[in-house]
Coordinates of C-alpha atoms in Angstrom, one line a residue:
Chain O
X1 CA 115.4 70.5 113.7
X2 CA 114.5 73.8 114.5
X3 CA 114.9 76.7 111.7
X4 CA 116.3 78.9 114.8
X5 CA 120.1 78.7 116.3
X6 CA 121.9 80.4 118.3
X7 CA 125.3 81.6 117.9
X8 CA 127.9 81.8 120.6
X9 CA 126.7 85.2 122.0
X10 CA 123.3 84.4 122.5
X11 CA 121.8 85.8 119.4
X12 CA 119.6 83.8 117.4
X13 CA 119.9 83.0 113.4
X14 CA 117.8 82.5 110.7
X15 CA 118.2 79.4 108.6
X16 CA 119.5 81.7 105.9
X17 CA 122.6 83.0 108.1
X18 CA 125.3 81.0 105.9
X19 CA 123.9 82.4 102.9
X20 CA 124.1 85.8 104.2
X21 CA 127.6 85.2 105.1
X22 CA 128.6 83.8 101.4
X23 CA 127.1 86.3 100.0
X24 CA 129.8 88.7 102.5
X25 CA 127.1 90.7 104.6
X26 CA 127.7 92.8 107.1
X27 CA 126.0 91.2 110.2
X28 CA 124.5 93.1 112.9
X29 CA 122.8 92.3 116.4
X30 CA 119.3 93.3 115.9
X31 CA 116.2 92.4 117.8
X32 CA 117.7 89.0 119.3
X33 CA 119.4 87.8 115.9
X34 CA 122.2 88.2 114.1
X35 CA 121.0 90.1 110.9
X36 CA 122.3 91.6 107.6
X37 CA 122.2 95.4 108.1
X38 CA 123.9 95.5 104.2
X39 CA 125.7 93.3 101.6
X40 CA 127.1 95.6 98.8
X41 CA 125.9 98.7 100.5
X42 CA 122.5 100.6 101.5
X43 CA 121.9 102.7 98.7
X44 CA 122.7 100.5 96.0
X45 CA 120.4 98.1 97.4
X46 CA 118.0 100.7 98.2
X47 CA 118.1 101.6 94.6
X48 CA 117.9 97.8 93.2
X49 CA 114.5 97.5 94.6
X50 CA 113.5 101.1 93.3
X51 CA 114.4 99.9 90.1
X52 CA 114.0 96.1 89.6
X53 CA 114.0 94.0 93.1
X54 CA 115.7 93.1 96.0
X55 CA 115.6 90.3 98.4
X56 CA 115.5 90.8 102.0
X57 CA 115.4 88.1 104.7
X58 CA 113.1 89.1 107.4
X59 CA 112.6 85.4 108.8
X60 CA 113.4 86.7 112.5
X61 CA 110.1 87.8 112.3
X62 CA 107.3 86.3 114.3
X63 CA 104.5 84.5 112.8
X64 CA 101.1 83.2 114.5
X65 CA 98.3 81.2 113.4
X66 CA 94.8 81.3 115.2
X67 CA 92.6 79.0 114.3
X68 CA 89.1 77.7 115.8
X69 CA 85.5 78.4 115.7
X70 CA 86.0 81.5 117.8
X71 CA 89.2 83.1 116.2
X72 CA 87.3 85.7 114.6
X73 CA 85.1 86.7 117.5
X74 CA 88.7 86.3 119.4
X75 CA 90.7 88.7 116.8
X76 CA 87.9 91.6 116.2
X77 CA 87.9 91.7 120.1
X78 CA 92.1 91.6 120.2
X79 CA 92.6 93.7 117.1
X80 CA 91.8 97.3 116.4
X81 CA 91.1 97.0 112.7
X82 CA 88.2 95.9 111.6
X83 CA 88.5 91.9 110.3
X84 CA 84.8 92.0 108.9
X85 CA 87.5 93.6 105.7
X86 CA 88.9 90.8 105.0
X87 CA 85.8 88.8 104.8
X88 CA 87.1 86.3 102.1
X89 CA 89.9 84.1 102.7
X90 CA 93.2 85.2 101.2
X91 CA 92.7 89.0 102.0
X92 CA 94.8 90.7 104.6
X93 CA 95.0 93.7 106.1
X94 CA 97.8 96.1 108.9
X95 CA 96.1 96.2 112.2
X96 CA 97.3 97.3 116.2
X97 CA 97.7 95.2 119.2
X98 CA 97.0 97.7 121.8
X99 CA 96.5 97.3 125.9
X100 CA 93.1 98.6 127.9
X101 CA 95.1 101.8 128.4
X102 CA 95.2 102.4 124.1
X103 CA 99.0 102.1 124.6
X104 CA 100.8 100.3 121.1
X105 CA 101.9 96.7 121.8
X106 CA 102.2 96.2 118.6
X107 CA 101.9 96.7 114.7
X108 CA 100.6 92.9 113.1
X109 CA 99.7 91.9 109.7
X110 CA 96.6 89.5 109.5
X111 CA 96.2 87.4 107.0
X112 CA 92.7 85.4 106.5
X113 CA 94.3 82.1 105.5
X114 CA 91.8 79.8 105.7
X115 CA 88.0 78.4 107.1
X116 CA 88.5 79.7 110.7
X117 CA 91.7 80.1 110.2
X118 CA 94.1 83.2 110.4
X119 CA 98.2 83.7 110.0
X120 CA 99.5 86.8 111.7
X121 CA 103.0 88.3 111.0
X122 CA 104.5 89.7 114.2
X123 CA 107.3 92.4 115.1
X124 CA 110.5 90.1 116.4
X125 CA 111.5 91.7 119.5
X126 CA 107.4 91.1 120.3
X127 CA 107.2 88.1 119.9
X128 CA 106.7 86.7 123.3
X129 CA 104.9 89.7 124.6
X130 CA 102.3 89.7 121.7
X131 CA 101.7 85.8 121.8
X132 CA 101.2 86.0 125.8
X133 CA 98.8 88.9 125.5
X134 CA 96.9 87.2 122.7
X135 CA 97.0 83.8 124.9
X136 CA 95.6 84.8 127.7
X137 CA 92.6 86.4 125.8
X138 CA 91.8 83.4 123.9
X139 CA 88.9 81.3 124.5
X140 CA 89.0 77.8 124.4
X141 CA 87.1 77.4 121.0
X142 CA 90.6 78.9 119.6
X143 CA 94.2 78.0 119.1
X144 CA 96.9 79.9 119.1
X145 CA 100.6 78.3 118.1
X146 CA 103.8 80.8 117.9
X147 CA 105.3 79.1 114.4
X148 CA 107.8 81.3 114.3
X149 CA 110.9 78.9 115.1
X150 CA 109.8 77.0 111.8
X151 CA 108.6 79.7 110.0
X152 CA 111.3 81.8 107.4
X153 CA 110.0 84.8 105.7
X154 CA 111.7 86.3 102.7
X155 CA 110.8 89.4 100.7
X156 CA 111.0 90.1 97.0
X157 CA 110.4 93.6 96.5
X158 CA 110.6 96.2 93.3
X159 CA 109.3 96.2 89.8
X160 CA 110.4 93.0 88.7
X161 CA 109.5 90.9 91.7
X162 CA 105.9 89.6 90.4
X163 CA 107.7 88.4 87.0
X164 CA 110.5 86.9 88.5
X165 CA 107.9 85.2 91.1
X166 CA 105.5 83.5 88.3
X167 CA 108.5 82.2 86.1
X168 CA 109.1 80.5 89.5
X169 CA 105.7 79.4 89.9
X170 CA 104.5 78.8 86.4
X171 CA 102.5 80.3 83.9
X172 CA 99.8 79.7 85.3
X173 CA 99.9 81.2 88.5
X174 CA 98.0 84.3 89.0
X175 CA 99.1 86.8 91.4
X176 CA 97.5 87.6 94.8
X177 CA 95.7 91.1 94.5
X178 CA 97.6 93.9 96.7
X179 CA 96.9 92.6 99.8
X180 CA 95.9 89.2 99.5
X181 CA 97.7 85.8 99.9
X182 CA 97.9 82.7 98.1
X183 CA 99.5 79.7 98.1
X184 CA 102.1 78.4 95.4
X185 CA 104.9 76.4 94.4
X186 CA 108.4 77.3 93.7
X187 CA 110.3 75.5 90.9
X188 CA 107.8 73.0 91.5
X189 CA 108.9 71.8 94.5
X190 CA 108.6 74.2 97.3
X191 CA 105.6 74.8 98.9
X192 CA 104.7 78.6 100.0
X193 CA 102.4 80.9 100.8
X194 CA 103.0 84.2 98.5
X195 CA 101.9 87.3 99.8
X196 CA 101.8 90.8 97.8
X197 CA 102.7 92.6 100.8
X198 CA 105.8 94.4 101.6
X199 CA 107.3 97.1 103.5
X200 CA 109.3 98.9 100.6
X201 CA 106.3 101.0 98.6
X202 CA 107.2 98.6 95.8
X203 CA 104.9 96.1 94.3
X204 CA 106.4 92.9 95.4
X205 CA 105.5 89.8 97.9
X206 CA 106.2 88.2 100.8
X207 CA 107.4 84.6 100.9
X208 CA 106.5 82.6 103.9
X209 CA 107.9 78.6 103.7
X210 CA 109.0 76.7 105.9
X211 CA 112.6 77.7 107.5
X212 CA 114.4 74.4 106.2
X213 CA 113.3 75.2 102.6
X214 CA 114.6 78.8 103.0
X215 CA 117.9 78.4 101.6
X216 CA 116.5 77.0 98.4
X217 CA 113.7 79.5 98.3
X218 CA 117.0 82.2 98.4
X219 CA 118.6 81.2 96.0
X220 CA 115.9 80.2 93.3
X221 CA 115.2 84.2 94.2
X222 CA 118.8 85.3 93.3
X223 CA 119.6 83.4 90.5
X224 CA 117.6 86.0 88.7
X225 CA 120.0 88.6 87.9
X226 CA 118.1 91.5 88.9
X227 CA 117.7 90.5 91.8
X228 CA 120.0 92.2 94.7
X229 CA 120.5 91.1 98.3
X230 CA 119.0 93.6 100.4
X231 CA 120.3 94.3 104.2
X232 CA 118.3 95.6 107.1
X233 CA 119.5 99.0 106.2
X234 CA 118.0 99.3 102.8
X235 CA 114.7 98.0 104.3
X236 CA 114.9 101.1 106.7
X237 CA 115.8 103.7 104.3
X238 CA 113.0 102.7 101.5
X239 CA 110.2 102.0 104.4
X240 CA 111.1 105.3 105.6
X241 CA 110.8 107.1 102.2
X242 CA 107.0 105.9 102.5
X243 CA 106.6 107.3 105.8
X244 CA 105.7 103.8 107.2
X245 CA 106.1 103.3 110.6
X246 CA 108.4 101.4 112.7
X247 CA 107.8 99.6 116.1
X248 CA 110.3 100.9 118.8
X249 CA 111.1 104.2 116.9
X250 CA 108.1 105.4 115.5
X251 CA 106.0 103.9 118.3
X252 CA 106.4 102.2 121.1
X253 CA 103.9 101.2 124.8
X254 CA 104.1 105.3 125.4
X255 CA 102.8 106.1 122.1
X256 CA 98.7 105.8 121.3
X257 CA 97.1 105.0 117.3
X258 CA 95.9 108.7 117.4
X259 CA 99.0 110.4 118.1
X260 CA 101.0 108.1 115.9
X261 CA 98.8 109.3 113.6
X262 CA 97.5 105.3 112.8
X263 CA 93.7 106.4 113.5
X264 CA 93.1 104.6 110.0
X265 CA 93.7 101.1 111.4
X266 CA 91.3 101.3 114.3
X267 CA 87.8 100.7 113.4
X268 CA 85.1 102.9 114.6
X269 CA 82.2 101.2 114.0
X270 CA 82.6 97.4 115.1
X271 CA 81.8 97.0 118.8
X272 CA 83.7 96.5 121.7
X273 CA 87.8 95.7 121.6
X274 CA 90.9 96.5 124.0
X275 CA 91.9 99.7 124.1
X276 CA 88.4 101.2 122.3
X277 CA 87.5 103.4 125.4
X278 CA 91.2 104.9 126.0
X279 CA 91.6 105.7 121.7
X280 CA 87.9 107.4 121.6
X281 CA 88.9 109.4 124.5
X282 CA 91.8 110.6 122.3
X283 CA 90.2 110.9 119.6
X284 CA 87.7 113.2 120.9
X285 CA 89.4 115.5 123.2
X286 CA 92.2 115.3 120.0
X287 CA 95.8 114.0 121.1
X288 CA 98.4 116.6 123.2
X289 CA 101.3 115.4 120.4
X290 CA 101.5 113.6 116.8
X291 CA 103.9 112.5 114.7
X292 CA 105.2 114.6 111.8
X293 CA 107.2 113.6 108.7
X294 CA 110.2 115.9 108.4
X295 CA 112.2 116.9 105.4
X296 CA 115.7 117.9 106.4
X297 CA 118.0 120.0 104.9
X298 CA 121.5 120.6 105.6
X299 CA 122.5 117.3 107.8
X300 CA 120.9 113.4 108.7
X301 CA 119.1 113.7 111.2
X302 CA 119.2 110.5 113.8
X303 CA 116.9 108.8 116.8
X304 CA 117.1 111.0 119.3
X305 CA 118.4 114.4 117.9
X306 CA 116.4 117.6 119.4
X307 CA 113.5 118.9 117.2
X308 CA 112.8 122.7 117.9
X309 CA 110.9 125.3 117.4
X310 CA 111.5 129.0 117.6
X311 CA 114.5 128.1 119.2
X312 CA 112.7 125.8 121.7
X313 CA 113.0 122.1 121.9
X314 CA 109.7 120.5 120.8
X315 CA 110.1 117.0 120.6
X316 CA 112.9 114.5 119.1
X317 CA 113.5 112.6 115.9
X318 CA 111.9 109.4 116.4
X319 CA 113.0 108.0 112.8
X320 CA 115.7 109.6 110.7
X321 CA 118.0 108.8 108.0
X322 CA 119.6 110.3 104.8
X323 CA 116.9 109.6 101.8
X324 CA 118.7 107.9 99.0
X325 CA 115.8 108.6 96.5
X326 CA 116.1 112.4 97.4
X327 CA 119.4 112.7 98.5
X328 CA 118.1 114.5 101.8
X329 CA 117.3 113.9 105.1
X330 CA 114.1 112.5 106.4
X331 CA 112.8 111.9 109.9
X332 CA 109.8 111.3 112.0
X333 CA 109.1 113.3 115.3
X334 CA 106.6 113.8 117.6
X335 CA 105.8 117.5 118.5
X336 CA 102.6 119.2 120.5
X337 CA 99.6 118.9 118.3
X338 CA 99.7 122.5 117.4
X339 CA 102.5 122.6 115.9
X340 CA 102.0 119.2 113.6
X341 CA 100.2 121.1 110.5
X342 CA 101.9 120.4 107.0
X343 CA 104.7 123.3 106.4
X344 CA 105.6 124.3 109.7
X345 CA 109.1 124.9 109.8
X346 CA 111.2 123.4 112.3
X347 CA 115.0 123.0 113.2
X348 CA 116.6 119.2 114.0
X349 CA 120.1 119.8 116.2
X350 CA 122.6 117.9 114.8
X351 CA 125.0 117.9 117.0
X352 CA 126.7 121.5 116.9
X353 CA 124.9 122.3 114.3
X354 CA 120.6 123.2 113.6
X355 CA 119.5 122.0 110.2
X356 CA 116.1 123.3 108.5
X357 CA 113.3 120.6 108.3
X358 CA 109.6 121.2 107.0
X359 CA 106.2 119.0 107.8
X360 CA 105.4 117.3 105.2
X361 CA 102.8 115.2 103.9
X362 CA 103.7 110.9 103.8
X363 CA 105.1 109.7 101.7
X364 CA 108.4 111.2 101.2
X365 CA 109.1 109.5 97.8
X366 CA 106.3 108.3 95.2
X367 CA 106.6 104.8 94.5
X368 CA 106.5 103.9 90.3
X369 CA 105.5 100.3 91.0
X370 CA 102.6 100.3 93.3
X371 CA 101.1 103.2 91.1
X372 CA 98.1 101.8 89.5
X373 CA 98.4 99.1 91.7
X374 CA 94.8 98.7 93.5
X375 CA 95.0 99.0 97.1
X376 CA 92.0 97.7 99.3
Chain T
X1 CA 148.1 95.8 99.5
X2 CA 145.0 98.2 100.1
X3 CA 147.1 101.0 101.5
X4 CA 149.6 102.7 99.7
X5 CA 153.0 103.0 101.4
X6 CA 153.5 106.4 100.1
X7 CA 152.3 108.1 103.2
X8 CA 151.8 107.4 107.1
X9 CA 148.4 106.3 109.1
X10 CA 146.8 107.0 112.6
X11 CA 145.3 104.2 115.2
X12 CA 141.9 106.7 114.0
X13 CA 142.0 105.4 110.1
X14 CA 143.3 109.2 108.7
X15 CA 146.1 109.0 106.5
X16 CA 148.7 111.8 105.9
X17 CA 151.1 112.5 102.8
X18 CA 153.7 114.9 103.9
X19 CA 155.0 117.5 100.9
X20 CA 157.4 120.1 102.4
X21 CA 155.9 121.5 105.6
X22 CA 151.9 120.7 104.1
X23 CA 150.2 117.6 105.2
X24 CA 147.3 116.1 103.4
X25 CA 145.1 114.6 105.3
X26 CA 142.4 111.8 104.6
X27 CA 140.7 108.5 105.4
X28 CA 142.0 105.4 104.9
X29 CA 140.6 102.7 102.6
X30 CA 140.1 100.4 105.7
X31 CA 137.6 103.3 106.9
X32 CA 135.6 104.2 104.1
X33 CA 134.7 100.5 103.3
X34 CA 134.3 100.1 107.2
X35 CA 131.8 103.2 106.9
X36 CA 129.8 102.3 103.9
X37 CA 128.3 104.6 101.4
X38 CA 129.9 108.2 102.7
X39 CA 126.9 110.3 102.4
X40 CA 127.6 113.7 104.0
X41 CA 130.9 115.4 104.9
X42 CA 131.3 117.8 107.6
X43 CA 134.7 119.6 107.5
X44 CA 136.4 122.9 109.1
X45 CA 137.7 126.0 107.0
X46 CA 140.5 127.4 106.0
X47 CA 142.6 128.7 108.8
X48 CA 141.5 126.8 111.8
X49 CA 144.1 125.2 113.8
X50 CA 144.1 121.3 113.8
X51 CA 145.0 120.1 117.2
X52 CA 146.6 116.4 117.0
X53 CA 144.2 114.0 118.6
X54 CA 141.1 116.4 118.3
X55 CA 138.0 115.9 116.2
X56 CA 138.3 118.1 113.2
X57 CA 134.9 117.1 111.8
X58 CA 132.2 114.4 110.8
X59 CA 131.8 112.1 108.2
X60 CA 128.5 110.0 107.8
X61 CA 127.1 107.3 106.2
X62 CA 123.7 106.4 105.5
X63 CA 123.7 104.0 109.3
X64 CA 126.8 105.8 110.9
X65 CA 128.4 109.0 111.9
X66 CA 132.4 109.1 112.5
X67 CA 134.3 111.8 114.1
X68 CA 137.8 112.9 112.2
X69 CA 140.4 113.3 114.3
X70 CA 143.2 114.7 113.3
X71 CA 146.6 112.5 113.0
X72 CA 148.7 116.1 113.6
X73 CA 148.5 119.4 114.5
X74 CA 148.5 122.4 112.3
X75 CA 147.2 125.7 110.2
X76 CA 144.9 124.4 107.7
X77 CA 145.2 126.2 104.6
X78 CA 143.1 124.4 102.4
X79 CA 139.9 122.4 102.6
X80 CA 139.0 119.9 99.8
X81 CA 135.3 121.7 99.5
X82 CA 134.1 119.3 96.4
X83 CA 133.5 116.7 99.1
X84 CA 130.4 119.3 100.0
X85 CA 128.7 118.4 96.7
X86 CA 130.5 114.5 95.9
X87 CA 130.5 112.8 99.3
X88 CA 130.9 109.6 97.8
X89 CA 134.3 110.7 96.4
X90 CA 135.5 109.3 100.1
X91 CA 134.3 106.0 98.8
X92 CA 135.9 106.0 95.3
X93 CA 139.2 107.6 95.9
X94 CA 139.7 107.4 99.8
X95 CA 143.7 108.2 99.2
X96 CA 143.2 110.1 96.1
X97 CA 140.3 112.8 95.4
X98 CA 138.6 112.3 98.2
X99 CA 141.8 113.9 100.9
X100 CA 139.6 116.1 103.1
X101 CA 142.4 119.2 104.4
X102 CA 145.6 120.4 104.0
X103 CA 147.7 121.6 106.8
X104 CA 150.7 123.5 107.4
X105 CA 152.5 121.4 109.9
X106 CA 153.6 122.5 113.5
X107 CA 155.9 120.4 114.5
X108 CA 156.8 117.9 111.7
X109 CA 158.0 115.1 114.3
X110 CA 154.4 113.9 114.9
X111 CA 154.4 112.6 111.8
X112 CA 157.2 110.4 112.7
X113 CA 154.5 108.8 115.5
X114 CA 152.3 107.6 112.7
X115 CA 152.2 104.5 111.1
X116 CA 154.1 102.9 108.2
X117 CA 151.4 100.9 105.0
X118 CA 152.4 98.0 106.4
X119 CA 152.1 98.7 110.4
X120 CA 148.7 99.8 109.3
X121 CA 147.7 96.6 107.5
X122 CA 148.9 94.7 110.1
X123 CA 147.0 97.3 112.9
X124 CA 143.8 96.8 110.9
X125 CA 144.3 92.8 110.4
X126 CA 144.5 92.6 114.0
X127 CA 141.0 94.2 114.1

């Protein structure tokens, strides 16, 4: 049986939809599937995983594994980061699916997860584009198989999610590094593959199992008191707060790494890939907009809302919500290069009315967990 | 019983207590737990005219924004400004602390087109 059904109006669920619907979430439409935007509500889950850990269900995710003598060849030609950095199995690193034109596909996590092998963690509403694009590049020394339909994804994220995850595991199990992957067993039974990854700022991993075992893997997770159901609202707020980006708001096929301000994630210095020629281009005649990080005072600013300057509209909010750590709003928003510097004032119309909003350098909040945490 | 039958409700979720010829108006329960955590509240001032029907102002939560629109017309002549500071006050005491204006009514028949607690639970049952 598959770990994917569809409800009556077409949307797809994730083998954890009955436990999101005992536990009384608030279920949204949301990138083909029936999600939960929020269970008790978004701040209070925003702050459980601030302060001791949350559990979100991001199973309608979509999850590849390439594998074959050639997938590496295959993936530093595909990819923009570089995979010679995550040499040894286990590592993992955030990397671009672009086209020949530098345009964003995609934003992909790639895991090294075996000899010739690699596992890559896909945006949802991507799924088939991304796996189509990859497909028809691959040669035939490599596979490429969409697991996605059997594959459920759950995130433990906050302070207490590495505790909670080796009295699961055992004593004996020793945590991934930030960044890396591993394999382990759940209440010695459940097989998974535990990554310390996350899209939270929070130390905290990322449980990949198989989607019939998700239910258990749920609620092993919450039987630990501190741990709250999270929603996809929460996951938006605290991502936000660390100025990470999201495909579709933050990006999207109009948008190149350079502008998006994601030059970090495509190497310079490892040959030939798609989309090399069009980002170097960029990056040496320097990009005619980029994304800024706004602080907001005096209303939330939302997707779409004018951004101006000196009384002229510069761009729009591409991300924006109301910060629960700061109690302010926060938005992304792409304006002319010149006008991107850290501390240039700008105003976000919110509706009637213009609020204040300052450039300002990512991240919006610190995180307490990940500091001191080594980061590759 | 969520609603309290002390006072009458719109189709829009706003509630009004009628004392003399001054209306309080607020939110129902039903709409704050619909709206989630209220996180901003943006209200008009003292001595606008509320026109039944018409937005009088915005209330957000961290996913949403809601127009008010107000159950009857009339002077307002006060606005509940702690709201500014304590938006979540909306959440905790949607029919208590957290009323939003109070207006001197124009014609004290429109509040005779509202609807009774029960009406209300039955309106919001029916979804």
């Amino acid at each position: 049986m598959s770990g994917v059904q569809r409800s009556d109006r077409g949307l797809k669920r994730t083998s954890l939809y009955e436990e999101h619907l005992a536990l009384g979430a608030r279920m949204v439409p949301f990138a083909g599937f029936e999600m939960p935007v929020q269970y008790a509500g978004i701040i209070e889950e925003h702050r459980a995983v601030r302060s001791r850990a949350g559990i979100f269900d991001v199973s309608h995710m979509a999850e590849f594994r390439v594998f074959g003598f050639g997938a590496f060849e295959f993936l530093q030609r595909a990819l923009t980061n570089d995979l010679r950095k995550i040499s040894e199995i286990g590592q993992a690193q955030y990397t671009l699916l672009l086209d020949e034109q530098g345009a964003i596909l995609d934003d992909l996590i790639v895991y090294h997860s075996g000899d010739l092998e690699y596992f890559i963690i896909a945006n949802a509403s991507n799924r088939e584009q991304d796996f189509d694009f990859l497909k028809r590049q691959a040669p035939d020394d490599v596979e490429l198989v969409d697991e996605s339909d059997r594959t459920a994804l759950i995130a433990l994220q906050g302070p207490e999610a590495l505790r909670i995850v080796s009295e699961l595991v055992g004593p004996d199990w020793i945590a991934p590094d930030r960044f890396c992957i591993g394999e382990g067993l759940l209440d010695g039974a459940v097989p998974c593959l535990i990554a310390r990854t996350g899209y939270t700022g929070e130390d905290g991993v990322e449980i990949v199992c198989r989607s019939s075992d998700a239910p258990v893997v749920w609620r092993l997770l919450l039987s630990f008191s501190e741990v709250t159901p999270c929603g996809l609202g929460a996951r938006d707020t605290l991502r936000l707060e660390m100025g990470y980006h999201l495909y579709g708001s933050d990006m999207d096929r109009g948008v190149d790494p350079i502008s998006a301000g994601l030059g970090w994630v495509v190497a310079k210095d490892k040959g030939d890939f798609v989309g090399h020629g069009a980002v170097q281009r960029i990056r040496d005649e320097g990009p005619e907009r980029r994304l800024v990080f706004l602080s907001v005072v005096g209303g939330i600013p939302r997707h779409g809302f004018p951004v101006l300057h000196g009384g002229v509209e510069v761009g729009k909010v591409a991300s924006g919500t109301f910060s629960p750590t700061l109690e302010t709003g926060i938005a992304t928003a792409y304006v002319p290069a010149g006008l991107s510097s850290l501390g240039t004032t700008f105003e976000v119309a919110i509706r009637a009315k213009k609020a204040s909003a300052t450039a300002v350098k990512p991240p919006f909040v610190t995180s307490t967990s990940l500091s001191g945490v080594q980061t590759p | 019983m969520t609603h309290p039958n002390d006072r009458v409700y719109s189709e829009a979720h706003e509630w009004v207590v009628v004392e003399g010829d001054i209306a309080t108006v607020g939110i129902s329960h039903f709409a704050q737990d619909q709206l989630g955590e209220v996180v901003y509240v943006d209200l008009p001032s003292a001595g606008d005219a509320l026109v039944a029907g018409e937005t009088f102002g915005e209330i957000e939560s961290v996913k949403s924004v809601s127009e008010l629109y107000a159950p009857v017309s009339g002077e307002i002549v006060e606005v509940n400004d702690a709201l500014g500071d304590s938006p979540e006050t909306v959440n905790a005491s949607p029919h208590g602390d957290g009323w939003m204006v109070k207006i001197r009514l124009g014609d004290a028949t429109q509040v005779d087109g509202l609807m009774s607690a029960e009406d209300y639970d039955e309106f919001v049952a029916q979804g």
